[in-house]
Coordinates of C-alpha atoms in Angstrom, one line a residue:
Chain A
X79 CA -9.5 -15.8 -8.9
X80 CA -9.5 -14.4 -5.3
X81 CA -12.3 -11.3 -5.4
X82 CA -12.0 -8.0 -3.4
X83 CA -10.8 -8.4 0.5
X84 CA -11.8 -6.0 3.0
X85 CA -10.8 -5.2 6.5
X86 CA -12.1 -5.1 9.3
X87 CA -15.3 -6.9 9.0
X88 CA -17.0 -5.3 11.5
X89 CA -15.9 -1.8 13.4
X90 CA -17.6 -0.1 16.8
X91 CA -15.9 3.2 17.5
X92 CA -17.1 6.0 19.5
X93 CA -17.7 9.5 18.1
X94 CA -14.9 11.8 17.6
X95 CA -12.3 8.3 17.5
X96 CA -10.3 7.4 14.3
X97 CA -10.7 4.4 11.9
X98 CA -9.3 2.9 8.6
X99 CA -10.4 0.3 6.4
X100 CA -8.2 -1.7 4.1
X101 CA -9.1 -2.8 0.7
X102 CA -7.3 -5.1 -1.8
X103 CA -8.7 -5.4 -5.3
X104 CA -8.6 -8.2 -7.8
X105 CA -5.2 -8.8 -8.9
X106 CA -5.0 -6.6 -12.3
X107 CA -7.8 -4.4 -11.9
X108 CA -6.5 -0.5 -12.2
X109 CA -10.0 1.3 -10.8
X110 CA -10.9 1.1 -7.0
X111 CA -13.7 2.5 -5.9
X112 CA -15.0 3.4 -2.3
X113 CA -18.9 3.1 -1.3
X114 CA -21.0 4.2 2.2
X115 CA -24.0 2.2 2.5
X116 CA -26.2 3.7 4.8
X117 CA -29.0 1.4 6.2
X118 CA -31.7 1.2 4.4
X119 CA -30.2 2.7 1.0
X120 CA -27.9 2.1 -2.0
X121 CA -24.2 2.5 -2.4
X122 CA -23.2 6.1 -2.6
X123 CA -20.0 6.4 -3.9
X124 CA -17.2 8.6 -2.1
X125 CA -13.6 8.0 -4.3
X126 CA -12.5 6.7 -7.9
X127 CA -8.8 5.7 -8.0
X128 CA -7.3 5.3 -11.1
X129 CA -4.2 3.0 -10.5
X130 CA -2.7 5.4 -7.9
X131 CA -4.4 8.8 -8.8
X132 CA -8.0 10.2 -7.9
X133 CA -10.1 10.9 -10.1
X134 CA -13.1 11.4 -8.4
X135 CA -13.6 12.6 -5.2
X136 CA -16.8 14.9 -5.8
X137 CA -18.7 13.1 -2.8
X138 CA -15.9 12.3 -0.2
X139 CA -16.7 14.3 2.8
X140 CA -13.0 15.8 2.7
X141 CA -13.1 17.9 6.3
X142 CA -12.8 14.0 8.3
X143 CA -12.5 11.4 4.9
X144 CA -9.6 10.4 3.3
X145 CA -8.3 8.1 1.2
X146 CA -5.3 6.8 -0.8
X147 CA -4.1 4.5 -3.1
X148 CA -0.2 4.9 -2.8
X149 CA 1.3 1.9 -5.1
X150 CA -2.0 1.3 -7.1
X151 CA -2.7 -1.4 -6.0
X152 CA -4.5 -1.3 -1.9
X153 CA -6.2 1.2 -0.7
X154 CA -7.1 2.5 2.5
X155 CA -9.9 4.9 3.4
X156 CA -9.8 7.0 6.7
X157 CA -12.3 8.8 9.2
X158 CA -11.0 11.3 11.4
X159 CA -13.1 12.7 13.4
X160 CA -16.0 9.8 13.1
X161 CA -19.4 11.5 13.7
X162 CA -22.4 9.1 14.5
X163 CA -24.0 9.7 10.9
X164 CA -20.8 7.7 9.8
X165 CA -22.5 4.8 11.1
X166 CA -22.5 2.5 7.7
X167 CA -21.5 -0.3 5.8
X168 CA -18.0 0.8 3.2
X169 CA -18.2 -0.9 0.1
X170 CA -14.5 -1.5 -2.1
X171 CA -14.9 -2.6 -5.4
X172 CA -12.9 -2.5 -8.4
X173 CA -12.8 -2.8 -12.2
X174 CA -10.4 -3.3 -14.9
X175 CA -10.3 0.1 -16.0
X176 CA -12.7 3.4 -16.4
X177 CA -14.9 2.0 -19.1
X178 CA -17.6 0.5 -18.5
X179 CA -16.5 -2.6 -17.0
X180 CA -18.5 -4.8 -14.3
X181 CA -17.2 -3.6 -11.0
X182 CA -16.5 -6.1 -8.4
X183 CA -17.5 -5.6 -4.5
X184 CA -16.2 -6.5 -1.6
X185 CA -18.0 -8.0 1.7
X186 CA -17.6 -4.1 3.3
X187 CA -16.7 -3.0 6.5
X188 CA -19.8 -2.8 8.9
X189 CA -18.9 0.8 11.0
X190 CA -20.8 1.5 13.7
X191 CA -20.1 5.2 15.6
X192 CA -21.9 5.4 19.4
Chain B
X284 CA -29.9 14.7 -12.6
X285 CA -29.5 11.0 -13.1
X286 CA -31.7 9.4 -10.6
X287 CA -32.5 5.8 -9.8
X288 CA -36.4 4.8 -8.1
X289 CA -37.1 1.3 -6.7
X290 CA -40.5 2.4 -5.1
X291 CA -40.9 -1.5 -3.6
X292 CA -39.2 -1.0 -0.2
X293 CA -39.5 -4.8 0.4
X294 CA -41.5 -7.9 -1.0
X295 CA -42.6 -10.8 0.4
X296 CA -43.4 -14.1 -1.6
X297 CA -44.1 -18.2 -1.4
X298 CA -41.4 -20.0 -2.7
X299 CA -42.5 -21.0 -6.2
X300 CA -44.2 -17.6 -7.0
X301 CA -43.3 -15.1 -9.4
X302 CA -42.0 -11.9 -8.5
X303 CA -41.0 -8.3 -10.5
X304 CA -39.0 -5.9 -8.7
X305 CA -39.7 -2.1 -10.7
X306 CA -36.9 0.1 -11.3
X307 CA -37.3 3.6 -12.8
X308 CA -34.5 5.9 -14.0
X309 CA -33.9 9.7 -15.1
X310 CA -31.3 10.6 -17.1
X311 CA -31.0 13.6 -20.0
X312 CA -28.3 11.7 -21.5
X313 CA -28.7 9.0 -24.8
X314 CA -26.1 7.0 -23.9
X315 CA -26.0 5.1 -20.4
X316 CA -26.1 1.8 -19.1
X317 CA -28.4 0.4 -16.5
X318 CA -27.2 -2.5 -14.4
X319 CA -28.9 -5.0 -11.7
X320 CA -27.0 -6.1 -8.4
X321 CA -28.0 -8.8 -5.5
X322 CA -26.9 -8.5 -2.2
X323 CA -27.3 -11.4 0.3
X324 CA -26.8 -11.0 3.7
X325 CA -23.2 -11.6 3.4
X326 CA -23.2 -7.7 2.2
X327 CA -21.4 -8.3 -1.1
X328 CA -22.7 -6.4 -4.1
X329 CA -23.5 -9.4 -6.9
X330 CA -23.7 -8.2 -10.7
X331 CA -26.6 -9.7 -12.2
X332 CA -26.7 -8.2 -15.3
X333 CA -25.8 -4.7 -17.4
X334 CA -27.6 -3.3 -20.9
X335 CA -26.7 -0.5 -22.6
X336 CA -29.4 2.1 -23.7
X337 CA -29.4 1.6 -27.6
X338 CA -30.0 -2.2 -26.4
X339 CA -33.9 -2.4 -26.0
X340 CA -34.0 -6.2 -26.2
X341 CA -34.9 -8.4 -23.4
X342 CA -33.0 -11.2 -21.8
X343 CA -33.5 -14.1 -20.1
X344 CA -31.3 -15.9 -18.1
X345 CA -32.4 -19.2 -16.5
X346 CA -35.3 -18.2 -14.3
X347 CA -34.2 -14.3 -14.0
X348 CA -35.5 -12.1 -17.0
X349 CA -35.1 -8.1 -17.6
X350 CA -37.5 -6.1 -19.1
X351 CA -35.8 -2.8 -20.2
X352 CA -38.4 -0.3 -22.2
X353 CA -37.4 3.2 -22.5
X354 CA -40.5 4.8 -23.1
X355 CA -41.4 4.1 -19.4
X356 CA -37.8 4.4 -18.2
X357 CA -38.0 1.2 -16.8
X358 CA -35.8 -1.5 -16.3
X359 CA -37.3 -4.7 -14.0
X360 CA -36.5 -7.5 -13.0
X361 CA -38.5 -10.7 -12.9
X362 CA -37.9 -13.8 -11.1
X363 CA -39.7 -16.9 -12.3
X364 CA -40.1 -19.7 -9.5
X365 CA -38.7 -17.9 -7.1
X366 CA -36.7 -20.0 -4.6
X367 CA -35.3 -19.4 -0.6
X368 CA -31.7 -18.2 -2.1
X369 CA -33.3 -15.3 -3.9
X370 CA -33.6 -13.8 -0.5
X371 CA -31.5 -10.6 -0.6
X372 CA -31.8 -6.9 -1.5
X373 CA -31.8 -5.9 -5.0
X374 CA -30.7 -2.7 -6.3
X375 CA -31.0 -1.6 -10.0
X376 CA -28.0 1.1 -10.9
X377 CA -27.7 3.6 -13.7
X378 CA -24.0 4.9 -15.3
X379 CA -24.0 7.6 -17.6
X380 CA -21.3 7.1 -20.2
X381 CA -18.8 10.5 -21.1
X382 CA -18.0 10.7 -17.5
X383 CA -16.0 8.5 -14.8
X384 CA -17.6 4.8 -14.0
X385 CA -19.9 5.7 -11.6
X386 CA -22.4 4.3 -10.5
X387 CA -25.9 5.6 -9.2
X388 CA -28.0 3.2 -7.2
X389 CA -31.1 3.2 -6.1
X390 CA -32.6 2.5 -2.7
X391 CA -33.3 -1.1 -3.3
X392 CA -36.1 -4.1 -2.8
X393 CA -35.4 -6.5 -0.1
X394 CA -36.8 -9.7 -1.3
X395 CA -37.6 -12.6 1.3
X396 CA -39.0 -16.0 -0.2
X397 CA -40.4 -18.0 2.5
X398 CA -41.1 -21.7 2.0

């Protein structure tokens, strides 16, 4: 069973540029999830999807993140403007559904913002 | 406020040694799950293991054991012989059930087995 892909691996951007990430969950799974990683600390998540809706975005820093989910299946997660606190590792995982199921990570996307 | 606390910022042990990493949660709520997660330096998230808080009994699986006691509002994680591929960062996670699946990690305990 493939796991989660993520793309880019690796990102260097200067501040103030635009960037995306791609995700593709496991085949099947309806919840994708969106993580920062700063260095040094846990996963802190930004966006829930539920097949193509959000249902939480309580932590997304809406004024330069965004994120969608348009067939339910990938997802892409956007920063525009990047700021140099942005500088972190973005975690995709998924699970099969809301409850509480084992969630399944991807490798992230390293972002680094000079 | 649901909070997760690893206070061991990073360990350092023989190969062969024994090692616990301590996590400590806060939560008001009865029902939640706790989880453990590995992540080696290829930066994916690993689940180790989840338990559910009306679950108090141990596990052991091969030479990784959990201790979960809720008096303490602890959770750890022992490794028994510990061995050169244990070398990652471990986080320990809390979910509080009712509400969306989401995750709260803590800050995590980089473990580096040297042989």
């Amino acid at each position: 069973e493939a796991g989660v892909a993520q793309s880019p691996r690796y990102k260097i951007i200067e501040k103030r540029q635009s960037v995306a990430f791609w995700c593709n969950p496991i085949s099947g799974h309806a919840t994708l999830y969106w993580y920062q990683q700063i260095l040094g600390q846990g996963p802190k998540l930004l966006i829930q999807f539920q097949n193509n809706g959000v249902v939480d975005d309580s932590q997304l820093p809406k004024d330069r993140f965004s994120a969608e989910r348009l067939k339910g299946v990938d997802s892409t997660l956007k920063i525009q403007p990047a700021k140099l606190e942005d500088s972190a590792v973005y975690l995709c995982a998924s699970s099969l559904d809301r409850q509480i199921n084992e969630q399944f990570f991807g490798p992230g996307t390293r972002l680094t913002v000079l | 406020a649901q909070k997760v606390t690893q206070a061991q910022t990073e360990i350092s042990v023989v190969e062969k040694e024994d090692v616990t990493l301590d996590c400590v949660y806060e939560t008001r709520d009865t029902t939640y799950y706790l989880f453990w997660y590995k992540q080696p330096p290829s930066g994916e998230l690993v689940f180790l293991i989840r338990r559910n808080s009306f679950d108090e009994q141990n596990e052991i699986s091969g030479r990784y054991s959990w201790n979960f006691q809720k008096s303490t509002s602890s959770f750890n994680f022992t490794i028994t012989a510990s061995q050169v591929v244990d070398s990652a960062v471990y986080f320990c996670a809390l979910l509080v059930s009712g509400g969306y699946n989401k995750l709260i990690f803590g800050a995590g305990t980089r473990l580096a087995v040297h042989p």
